[in-house]
mmCIF file of C-alpha atoms in Angstrom:
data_model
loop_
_atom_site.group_PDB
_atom_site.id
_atom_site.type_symbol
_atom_site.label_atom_id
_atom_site.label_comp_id
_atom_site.label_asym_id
_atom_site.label_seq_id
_atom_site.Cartn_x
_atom_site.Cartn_y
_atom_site.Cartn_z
ATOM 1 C CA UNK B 3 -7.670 -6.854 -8.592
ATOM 2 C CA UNK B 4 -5.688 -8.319 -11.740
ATOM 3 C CA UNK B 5 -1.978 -8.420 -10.780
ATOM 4 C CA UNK B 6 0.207 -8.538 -14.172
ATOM 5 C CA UNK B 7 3.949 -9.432 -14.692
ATOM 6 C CA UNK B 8 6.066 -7.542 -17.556
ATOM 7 C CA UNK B 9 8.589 -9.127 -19.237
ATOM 8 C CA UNK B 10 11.624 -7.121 -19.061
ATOM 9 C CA UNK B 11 11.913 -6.803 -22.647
ATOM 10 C CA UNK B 12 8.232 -5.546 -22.798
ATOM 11 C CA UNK B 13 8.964 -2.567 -20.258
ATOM 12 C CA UNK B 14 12.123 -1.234 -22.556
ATOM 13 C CA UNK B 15 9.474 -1.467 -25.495
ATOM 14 C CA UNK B 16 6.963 0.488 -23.763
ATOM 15 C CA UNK B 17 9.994 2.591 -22.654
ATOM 16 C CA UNK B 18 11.448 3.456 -25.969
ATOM 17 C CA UNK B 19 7.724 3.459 -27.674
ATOM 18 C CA UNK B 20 9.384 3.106 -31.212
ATOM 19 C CA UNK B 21 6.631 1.692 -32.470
ATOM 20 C CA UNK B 22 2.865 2.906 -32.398
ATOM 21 C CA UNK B 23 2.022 -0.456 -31.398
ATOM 22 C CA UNK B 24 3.907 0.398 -27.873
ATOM 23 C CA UNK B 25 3.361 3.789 -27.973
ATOM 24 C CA UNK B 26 -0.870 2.745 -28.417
ATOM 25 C CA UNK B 27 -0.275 0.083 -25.097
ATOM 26 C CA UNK B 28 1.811 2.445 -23.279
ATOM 27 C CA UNK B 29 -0.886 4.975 -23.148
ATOM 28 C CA UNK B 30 -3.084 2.479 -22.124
ATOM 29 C CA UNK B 31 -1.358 1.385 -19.224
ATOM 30 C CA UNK B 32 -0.900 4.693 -17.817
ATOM 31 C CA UNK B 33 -4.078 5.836 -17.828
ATOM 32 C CA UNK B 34 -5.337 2.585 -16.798
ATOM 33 C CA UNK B 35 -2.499 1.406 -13.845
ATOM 34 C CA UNK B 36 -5.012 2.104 -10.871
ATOM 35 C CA UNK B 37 -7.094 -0.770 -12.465
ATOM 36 C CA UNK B 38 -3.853 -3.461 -12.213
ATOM 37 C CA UNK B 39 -1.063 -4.266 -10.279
ATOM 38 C CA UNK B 40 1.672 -4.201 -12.079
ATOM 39 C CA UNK B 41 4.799 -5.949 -10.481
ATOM 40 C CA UNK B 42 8.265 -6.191 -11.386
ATOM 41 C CA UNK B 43 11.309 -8.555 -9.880
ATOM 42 C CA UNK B 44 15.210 -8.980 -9.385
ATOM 43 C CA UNK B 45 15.053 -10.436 -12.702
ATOM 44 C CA UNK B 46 14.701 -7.119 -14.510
ATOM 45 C CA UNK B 47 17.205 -5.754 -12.338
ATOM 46 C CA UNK B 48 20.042 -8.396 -13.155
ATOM 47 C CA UNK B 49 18.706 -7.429 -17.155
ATOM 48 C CA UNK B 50 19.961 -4.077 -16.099
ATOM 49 C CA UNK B 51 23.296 -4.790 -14.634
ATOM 50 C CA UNK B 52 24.662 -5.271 -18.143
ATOM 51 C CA UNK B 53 23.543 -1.899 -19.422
ATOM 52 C CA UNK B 54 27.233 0.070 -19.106
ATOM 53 C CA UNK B 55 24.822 3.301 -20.096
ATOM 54 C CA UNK B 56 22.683 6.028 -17.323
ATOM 55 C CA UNK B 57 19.755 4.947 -19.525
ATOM 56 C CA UNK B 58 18.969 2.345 -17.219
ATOM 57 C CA UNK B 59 17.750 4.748 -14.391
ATOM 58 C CA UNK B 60 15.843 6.040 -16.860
ATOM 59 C CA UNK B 61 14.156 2.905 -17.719
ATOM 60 C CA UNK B 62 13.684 2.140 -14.013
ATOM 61 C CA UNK B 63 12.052 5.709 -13.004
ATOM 62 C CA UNK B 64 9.689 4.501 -16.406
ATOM 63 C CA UNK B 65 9.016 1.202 -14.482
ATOM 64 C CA UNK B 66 8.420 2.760 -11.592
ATOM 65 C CA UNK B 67 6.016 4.691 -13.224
ATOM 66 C CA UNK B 68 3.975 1.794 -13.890
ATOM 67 C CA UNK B 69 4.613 -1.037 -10.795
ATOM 68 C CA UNK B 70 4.099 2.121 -8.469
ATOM 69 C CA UNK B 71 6.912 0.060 -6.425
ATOM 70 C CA UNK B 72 5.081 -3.353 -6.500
ATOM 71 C CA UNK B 73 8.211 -5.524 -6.167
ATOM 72 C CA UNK B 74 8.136 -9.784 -6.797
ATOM 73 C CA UNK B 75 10.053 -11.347 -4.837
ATOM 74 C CA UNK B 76 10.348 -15.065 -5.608
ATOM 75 C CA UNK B 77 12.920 -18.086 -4.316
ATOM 76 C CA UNK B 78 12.163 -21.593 -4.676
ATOM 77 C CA UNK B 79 8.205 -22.052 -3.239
ATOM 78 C CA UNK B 80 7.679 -18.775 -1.968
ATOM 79 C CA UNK B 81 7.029 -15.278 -3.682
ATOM 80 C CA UNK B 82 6.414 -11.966 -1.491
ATOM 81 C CA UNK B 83 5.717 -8.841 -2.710
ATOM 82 C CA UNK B 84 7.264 -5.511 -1.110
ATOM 83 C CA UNK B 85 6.892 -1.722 -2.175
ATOM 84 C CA UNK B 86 10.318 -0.593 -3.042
ATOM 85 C CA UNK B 87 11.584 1.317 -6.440
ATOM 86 C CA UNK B 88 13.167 -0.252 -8.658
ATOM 87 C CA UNK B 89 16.120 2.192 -8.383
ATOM 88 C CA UNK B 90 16.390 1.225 -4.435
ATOM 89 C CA UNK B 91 16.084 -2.160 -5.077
ATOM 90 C CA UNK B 92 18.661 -1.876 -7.898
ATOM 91 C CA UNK B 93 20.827 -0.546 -5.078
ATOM 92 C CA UNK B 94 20.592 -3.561 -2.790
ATOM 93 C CA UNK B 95 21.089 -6.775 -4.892
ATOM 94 C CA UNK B 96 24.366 -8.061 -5.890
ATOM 95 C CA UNK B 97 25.456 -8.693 -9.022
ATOM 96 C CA UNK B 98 24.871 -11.655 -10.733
ATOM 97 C CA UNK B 99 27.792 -14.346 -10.704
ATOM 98 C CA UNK B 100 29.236 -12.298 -8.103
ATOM 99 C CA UNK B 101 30.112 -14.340 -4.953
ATOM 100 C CA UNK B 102 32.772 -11.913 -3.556
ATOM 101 C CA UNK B 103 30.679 -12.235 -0.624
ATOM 102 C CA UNK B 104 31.888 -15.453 0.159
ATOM 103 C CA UNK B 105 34.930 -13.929 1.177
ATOM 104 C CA UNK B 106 33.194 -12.661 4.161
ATOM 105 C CA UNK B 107 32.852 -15.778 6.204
ATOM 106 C CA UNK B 108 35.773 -17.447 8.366
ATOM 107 C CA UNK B 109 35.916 -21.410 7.958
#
């Protein structure tokens, strides 16, 4: 099966559909997702970190939509791939140049 990676720019276009263009591929993808896997990784989730709006759960129930919870993992040499949403995974990683968590450990 063809596995394919959205840029997370290209899932807010297909989100918004503002144009036919996305609107046209949108349509497509939907009624053709059981022919792909469609993944998506942390990187869209730190992309949504900065979005101060509720539109972003939005936009992730939309992704979901389409990844059916295919989530790319990748660090370094090695990529996995897990089924979680995007809105649980969005729950579980830290923020990005947050390192708060170094607090945590005792030298």
């Amino acid at each position: 099966m063809v596995t394919i990676y959205l840029d997370k720019q290209v899932f807010s276009h297909l989100f918004n559909a503002r144009e036919e263009k996305y609107s046209l591929l949108r349509e497509k993808i939907l009624s053709h997702k059981d022919e792909f896997i469609f993944f998506y990784s942390n990187a869209h989730l730190f992309d949504l970190q900065d979005d101060k709006t509720d539109i972003k759960y939005a936009e992730m129930k939309f992704m979901q939509s389409i990844v059916d919870g295919c989530r790319l993992i990748y660090e370094g040499n090695k990529q996995e791939v897990i089924k979680q949403s995007p809105l649980d995974a969005f729950g579980t990683i830290g923020k990005v140049g947050d390192f708060s968590w170094l607090e945590n450990f005792d030298f």
